[in-house]
Amino acid sequence: MTKSTTPGNDGSLITSLEEKMEADASSIYVGNVDYGAIAEELEDHFHGCGSFNPVTTVCDKFSGLAKGFAYIEFLDKESVWTSLTLDDSLF
């Protein structure tokens, strides 16, 4: 069994490959995010798609500057499909 330090839906650590695969299946990649955007703006944009964990905006580990993309982990897989209706949308 593979150990991981990825946070789970309830804030606990994911401890198995199966749990990591489940988290990945309920997550989306959001690209072309404005460098000045904050997580709350993305949360507002995707709020109608379903419940999700806090948005993860990716930043450079040295400068702390945004890299222009984010991840959203929904609490259910159906919300992932709903979120696809927002593909190519602006916020």
Tab-separated table of N, CA and C in Angstrom:
chain	number	residue	atom	x	y	z
A	1	MET	N	0.843	-1.169	0.000
A	1	MET	CA	0.000	0.000	0.000
A	1	MET	C	0.894	1.239	0.000
A	2	THR	N	0.592	2.184	-0.872
A	2	THR	CA	1.384	3.397	-1.006
A	2	THR	C	0.889	4.446	-0.023
A	3	LYS	N	1.799	5.076	0.672
A	3	LYS	CA	1.437	6.154	1.592
A	3	LYS	C	1.542	7.483	0.862
A	4	SER	N	0.701	8.436	1.238
A	4	SER	CA	0.698	9.751	0.618
A	4	SER	C	0.425	10.792	1.684
A	5	THR	N	0.822	12.003	1.421
A	5	THR	CA	0.540	13.089	2.358
A	5	THR	C	-0.439	14.078	1.746
A	6	THR	N	-1.269	13.615	0.817
A	6	THR	CA	-2.268	14.463	0.194
A	6	THR	C	-3.466	14.594	1.129
A	7	PRO	N	-3.971	15.838	1.351
A	7	PRO	CA	-5.130	15.997	2.222
A	7	PRO	C	-6.370	15.349	1.623
A	8	GLY	N	-7.190	14.750	2.466
A	8	GLY	CA	-8.436	14.153	2.016
A	8	GLY	C	-9.594	15.121	2.161
A	9	ASN	N	-10.813	14.685	1.800
A	9	ASN	CA	-12.000	15.534	1.860
A	9	ASN	C	-12.261	16.084	3.252
A	10	ASP	N	-11.925	15.330	4.271
A	10	ASP	CA	-12.223	15.759	5.638
A	10	ASP	C	-11.004	16.347	6.339
A	11	GLY	N	-9.946	16.640	5.592
A	11	GLY	CA	-8.739	17.205	6.186
A	11	GLY	C	-7.753	16.156	6.652
A	12	SER	N	-8.165	14.881	6.656
A	12	SER	CA	-7.249	13.819	7.055
A	12	SER	C	-6.296	13.524	5.904
A	13	LEU	N	-5.288	12.714	6.163
A	13	LEU	CA	-4.350	12.362	5.112
A	13	LEU	C	-4.825	11.123	4.370
A	14	ILE	N	-4.656	11.149	3.059
A	14	ILE	CA	-4.989	9.990	2.249
A	14	ILE	C	-3.883	8.972	2.449
A	15	THR	N	-4.262	7.738	2.769
A	15	THR	CA	-3.246	6.749	3.118
A	15	THR	C	-3.139	5.604	2.127
A	16	SER	N	-3.955	5.582	1.091
A	16	SER	CA	-3.857	4.478	0.147
A	16	SER	C	-3.943	4.987	-1.287
A	17	LEU	N	-3.454	4.186	-2.179
A	17	LEU	CA	-3.513	4.515	-3.595
A	17	LEU	C	-4.963	4.638	-4.058
A	18	GLU	N	-5.827	3.789	-3.542
A	18	GLU	CA	-7.235	3.830	-3.916
A	18	GLU	C	-7.872	5.161	-3.517
A	19	GLU	N	-7.552	5.638	-2.330
A	19	GLU	CA	-8.104	6.914	-1.876
A	19	GLU	C	-7.568	8.068	-2.717
A	20	LYS	N	-6.308	8.005	-3.099
A	20	LYS	CA	-5.733	9.045	-3.948
A	20	LYS	C	-6.403	9.044	-5.315
A	21	MET	N	-6.648	7.864	-5.856
A	21	MET	CA	-7.322	7.772	-7.149
A	21	MET	C	-8.742	8.322	-7.064
A	22	GLU	N	-9.409	8.089	-5.950
A	22	GLU	CA	-10.755	8.618	-5.734
A	22	GLU	C	-10.725	10.146	-5.687
A	23	ALA	N	-9.750	10.719	-4.982
A	23	ALA	CA	-9.610	12.177	-4.911
A	23	ALA	C	-9.304	12.751	-6.288
A	24	ASP	N	-8.446	12.093	-7.044
A	24	ASP	CA	-8.109	12.558	-8.387
A	24	ASP	C	-9.328	12.532	-9.302
A	25	ALA	N	-10.169	11.517	-9.162
A	25	ALA	CA	-11.355	11.381	-10.011
A	25	ALA	C	-12.397	12.451	-9.722
A	26	SER	N	-12.328	13.062	-8.555
A	26	SER	CA	-13.298	14.104	-8.212
A	26	SER	C	-12.669	15.494	-8.242
A	27	SER	N	-11.522	15.624	-8.912
A	27	SER	CA	-10.814	16.905	-8.989
A	27	SER	C	-10.739	17.397	-10.425
A	28	ILE	N	-10.666	18.724	-10.570
A	28	ILE	CA	-10.472	19.316	-11.889
A	28	ILE	C	-9.277	20.254	-11.858
A	29	TYR	N	-8.666	20.408	-13.024
A	29	TYR	CA	-7.583	21.363	-13.240
A	29	TYR	C	-8.215	22.602	-13.850
A	30	VAL	N	-7.877	23.768	-13.332
A	30	VAL	CA	-8.375	25.026	-13.871
A	30	VAL	C	-7.166	25.796	-14.380
A	31	GLY	N	-7.082	25.971	-15.690
A	31	GLY	CA	-5.938	26.643	-16.291
A	31	GLY	C	-6.261	28.070	-16.698
A	32	ASN	N	-5.225	28.790	-17.079
A	32	ASN	CA	-5.335	30.186	-17.516
A	32	ASN	C	-5.997	31.069	-16.464
A	33	VAL	N	-5.671	30.825	-15.218
A	33	VAL	CA	-6.195	31.636	-14.121
A	33	VAL	C	-5.362	32.910	-14.047
A	34	ASP	N	-6.033	34.036	-13.975
A	34	ASP	CA	-5.332	35.312	-13.869
A	34	ASP	C	-4.398	35.283	-12.665
A	35	TYR	N	-3.200	35.813	-12.848
A	35	TYR	CA	-2.204	35.774	-11.774
A	35	TYR	C	-2.642	36.557	-10.538
A	36	GLY	N	-3.551	37.498	-10.700
A	36	GLY	CA	-4.038	38.280	-9.571
A	36	GLY	C	-5.279	37.700	-8.919
A	37	ALA	N	-5.793	36.603	-9.473
A	37	ALA	CA	-7.017	36.000	-8.938
A	37	ALA	C	-6.748	35.353	-7.583
A	38	ILE	N	-7.772	35.365	-6.752
A	38	ILE	CA	-7.667	34.717	-5.442
A	38	ILE	C	-8.618	33.520	-5.407
A	39	ALA	N	-8.364	32.609	-4.493
A	39	ALA	CA	-9.144	31.373	-4.394
A	39	ALA	C	-10.633	31.657	-4.229
A	40	GLU	N	-10.984	32.688	-3.491
A	40	GLU	CA	-12.391	33.004	-3.254
A	40	GLU	C	-13.116	33.326	-4.558
A	41	GLU	N	-12.423	33.945	-5.518
A	41	GLU	CA	-13.049	34.246	-6.807
A	41	GLU	C	-13.364	32.960	-7.570
A	42	LEU	N	-12.456	32.015	-7.526
A	42	LEU	CA	-12.716	30.720	-8.166
A	42	LEU	C	-13.840	29.980	-7.450
A	43	GLU	N	-13.860	30.050	-6.130
A	43	GLU	CA	-14.930	29.409	-5.363
A	43	GLU	C	-16.282	29.989	-5.755
A	44	ASP	N	-16.356	31.310	-5.911
A	44	ASP	CA	-17.603	31.949	-6.326
A	44	ASP	C	-18.016	31.493	-7.724
A	45	HIS	N	-17.047	31.364	-8.618
A	45	HIS	CA	-17.335	30.983	-10.003
A	45	HIS	C	-17.866	29.551	-10.095
A	46	PHE	N	-17.345	28.651	-9.274
A	46	PHE	CA	-17.722	27.238	-9.344
A	46	PHE	C	-18.773	26.835	-8.310
A	47	HIS	N	-19.301	27.778	-7.534
A	47	HIS	CA	-20.206	27.422	-6.436
A	47	HIS	C	-21.457	26.686	-6.901
A	48	GLY	N	-21.936	26.934	-8.101
A	48	GLY	CA	-23.141	26.284	-8.594
A	48	GLY	C	-22.933	24.854	-9.064
A	49	CYS	N	-21.705	24.409	-9.092
A	49	CYS	CA	-21.397	23.062	-9.600
A	49	CYS	C	-21.530	21.982	-8.539
A	50	GLY	N	-21.486	22.360	-7.287
A	50	GLY	CA	-21.550	21.389	-6.199
A	50	GLY	C	-20.597	21.762	-5.089
A	51	SER	N	-20.607	20.975	-4.038
A	51	SER	CA	-19.743	21.231	-2.883
A	51	SER	C	-18.325	20.765	-3.179
A	52	PHE	N	-17.359	21.517	-2.663
A	52	PHE	CA	-15.962	21.161	-2.874
A	52	PHE	C	-15.110	21.622	-1.716
A	53	ASN	N	-13.924	21.062	-1.641
A	53	ASN	CA	-12.928	21.485	-0.657
A	53	ASN	C	-12.395	22.853	-1.064
A	54	PRO	N	-11.668	23.523	-0.181
A	54	PRO	CA	-11.090	24.809	-0.582
A	54	PRO	C	-10.255	24.667	-1.859
A	55	VAL	N	-10.349	25.686	-2.714
A	55	VAL	CA	-9.608	25.709	-3.974
A	55	VAL	C	-8.110	25.757	-3.683
A	56	THR	N	-7.344	24.991	-4.449
A	56	THR	CA	-5.887	25.004	-4.328
A	56	THR	C	-5.318	25.806	-5.483
A	57	THR	N	-4.825	27.006	-5.202
A	57	THR	CA	-4.137	27.785	-6.224
A	57	THR	C	-2.655	27.473	-6.106
A	58	VAL	N	-2.020	27.245	-7.231
A	58	VAL	CA	-0.627	26.813	-7.231
A	58	VAL	C	0.283	28.028	-7.355
A	59	CYS	N	1.257	28.107	-6.429
A	59	CYS	CA	2.199	29.226	-6.391
A	59	CYS	C	3.629	28.706	-6.461
A	60	ASP	N	4.511	29.546	-6.971
A	60	ASP	CA	5.932	29.222	-7.000
A	60	ASP	C	6.434	29.118	-5.568
A	61	LYS	N	7.163	28.061	-5.258
A	61	LYS	CA	7.588	27.847	-3.870
A	61	LYS	C	8.665	28.823	-3.421
A	62	PHE	N	9.363	29.453	-4.352
A	62	PHE	CA	10.410	30.396	-3.963
A	62	PHE	C	9.899	31.832	-3.896
A	63	SER	N	9.141	32.244	-4.904
A	63	SER	CA	8.684	33.636	-4.952
A	63	SER	C	7.314	33.833	-4.317
A	64	GLY	N	6.525	32.754	-4.227
A	64	GLY	CA	5.176	32.869	-3.694
A	64	GLY	C	4.176	33.409	-4.701
A	65	LEU	N	4.622	33.677	-5.936
A	65	LEU	CA	3.741	34.214	-6.964
A	65	LEU	C	2.906	33.098	-7.589
A	66	ALA	N	1.690	33.460	-7.982
A	66	ALA	CA	0.788	32.489	-8.603
A	66	ALA	C	1.362	31.989	-9.920
A	67	LYS	N	1.084	30.719	-10.220
A	67	LYS	CA	1.549	30.120	-11.473
A	67	LYS	C	0.479	30.138	-12.562
A	68	GLY	N	-0.728	30.570	-12.238
A	68	GLY	CA	-1.768	30.696	-13.252
A	68	GLY	C	-2.666	29.485	-13.416
A	69	PHE	N	-2.662	28.583	-12.438
A	69	PHE	CA	-3.594	27.463	-12.487
A	69	PHE	C	-3.972	27.045	-11.078
A	70	ALA	N	-5.038	26.239	-11.007
A	70	ALA	CA	-5.568	25.823	-9.706
A	70	ALA	C	-6.195	24.439	-9.839
A	71	TYR	N	-6.510	23.851	-8.696
A	71	TYR	CA	-7.208	22.568	-8.636
A	71	TYR	C	-8.405	22.715	-7.709
A	72	ILE	N	-9.490	22.050	-8.088
A	72	ILE	CA	-10.681	22.019	-7.243
A	72	ILE	C	-11.063	20.558	-7.045
A	73	GLU	N	-11.166	20.143	-5.785
A	73	GLU	CA	-11.599	18.779	-5.468
A	73	GLU	C	-13.045	18.824	-4.989
A	74	PHE	N	-13.938	18.273	-5.806
A	74	PHE	CA	-15.351	18.226	-5.461
A	74	PHE	C	-15.610	17.070	-4.507
A	75	LEU	N	-16.699	17.171	-3.761
A	75	LEU	CA	-17.042	16.126	-2.804
A	75	LEU	C	-17.719	14.933	-3.469
A	76	ASP	N	-18.167	15.103	-4.724
A	76	ASP	CA	-18.731	13.975	-5.470
A	76	ASP	C	-18.341	14.095	-6.941
A	77	LYS	N	-18.296	12.964	-7.612
A	77	LYS	CA	-17.844	12.920	-9.009
A	77	LYS	C	-18.828	13.596	-9.963
A	78	GLU	N	-20.113	13.595	-9.632
A	78	GLU	CA	-21.101	14.222	-10.501
A	78	GLU	C	-20.832	15.713	-10.664
A	79	SER	N	-20.310	16.340	-9.628
A	79	SER	CA	-20.003	17.770	-9.692
A	79	SER	C	-18.895	18.069	-10.692
A	80	VAL	N	-18.015	17.103	-10.906
A	80	VAL	CA	-16.956	17.281	-11.904
A	80	VAL	C	-17.597	17.475	-13.274
A	81	TRP	N	-18.577	16.632	-13.603
A	81	TRP	CA	-19.248	16.750	-14.898
A	81	TRP	C	-19.995	18.072	-15.002
A	82	THR	N	-20.627	18.500	-13.935
A	82	THR	CA	-21.327	19.783	-13.936
A	82	THR	C	-20.348	20.922	-14.171
A	83	SER	N	-19.171	20.835	-13.572
A	83	SER	CA	-18.180	21.907	-13.718
A	83	SER	C	-17.685	22.043	-15.153
A	84	LEU	N	-17.774	20.980	-15.939
A	84	LEU	CA	-17.312	21.040	-17.328
A	84	LEU	C	-18.145	21.992	-18.179
A	85	THR	N	-19.353	22.328	-17.720
A	85	THR	CA	-20.163	23.303	-18.453
A	85	THR	C	-19.534	24.688	-18.398
A	86	LEU	N	-18.620	24.899	-17.470
A	86	LEU	CA	-17.944	26.195	-17.342
A	86	LEU	C	-16.645	26.258	-18.138
A	87	ASP	N	-16.358	25.212	-18.907
A	87	ASP	CA	-15.142	25.194	-19.717
A	87	ASP	C	-15.113	26.419	-20.634
A	88	ASP	N	-13.982	27.079	-20.703
A	88	ASP	CA	-13.762	28.294	-21.510
A	88	ASP	C	-14.547	29.503	-21.012
A	89	SER	N	-15.059	29.458	-19.790
A	89	SER	CA	-15.777	30.616	-19.253
A	89	SER	C	-14.801	31.576	-18.581
A	90	LEU	N	-15.228	32.818	-18.449
A	90	LEU	CA	-14.422	33.849	-17.790
A	90	LEU	C	-15.025	34.157	-16.432
A	91	PHE	N	-14.165	34.466	-15.465
A	91	PHE	CA	-14.682	34.867	-14.153
A	91	PHE	C	-14.082	36.179	-13.754
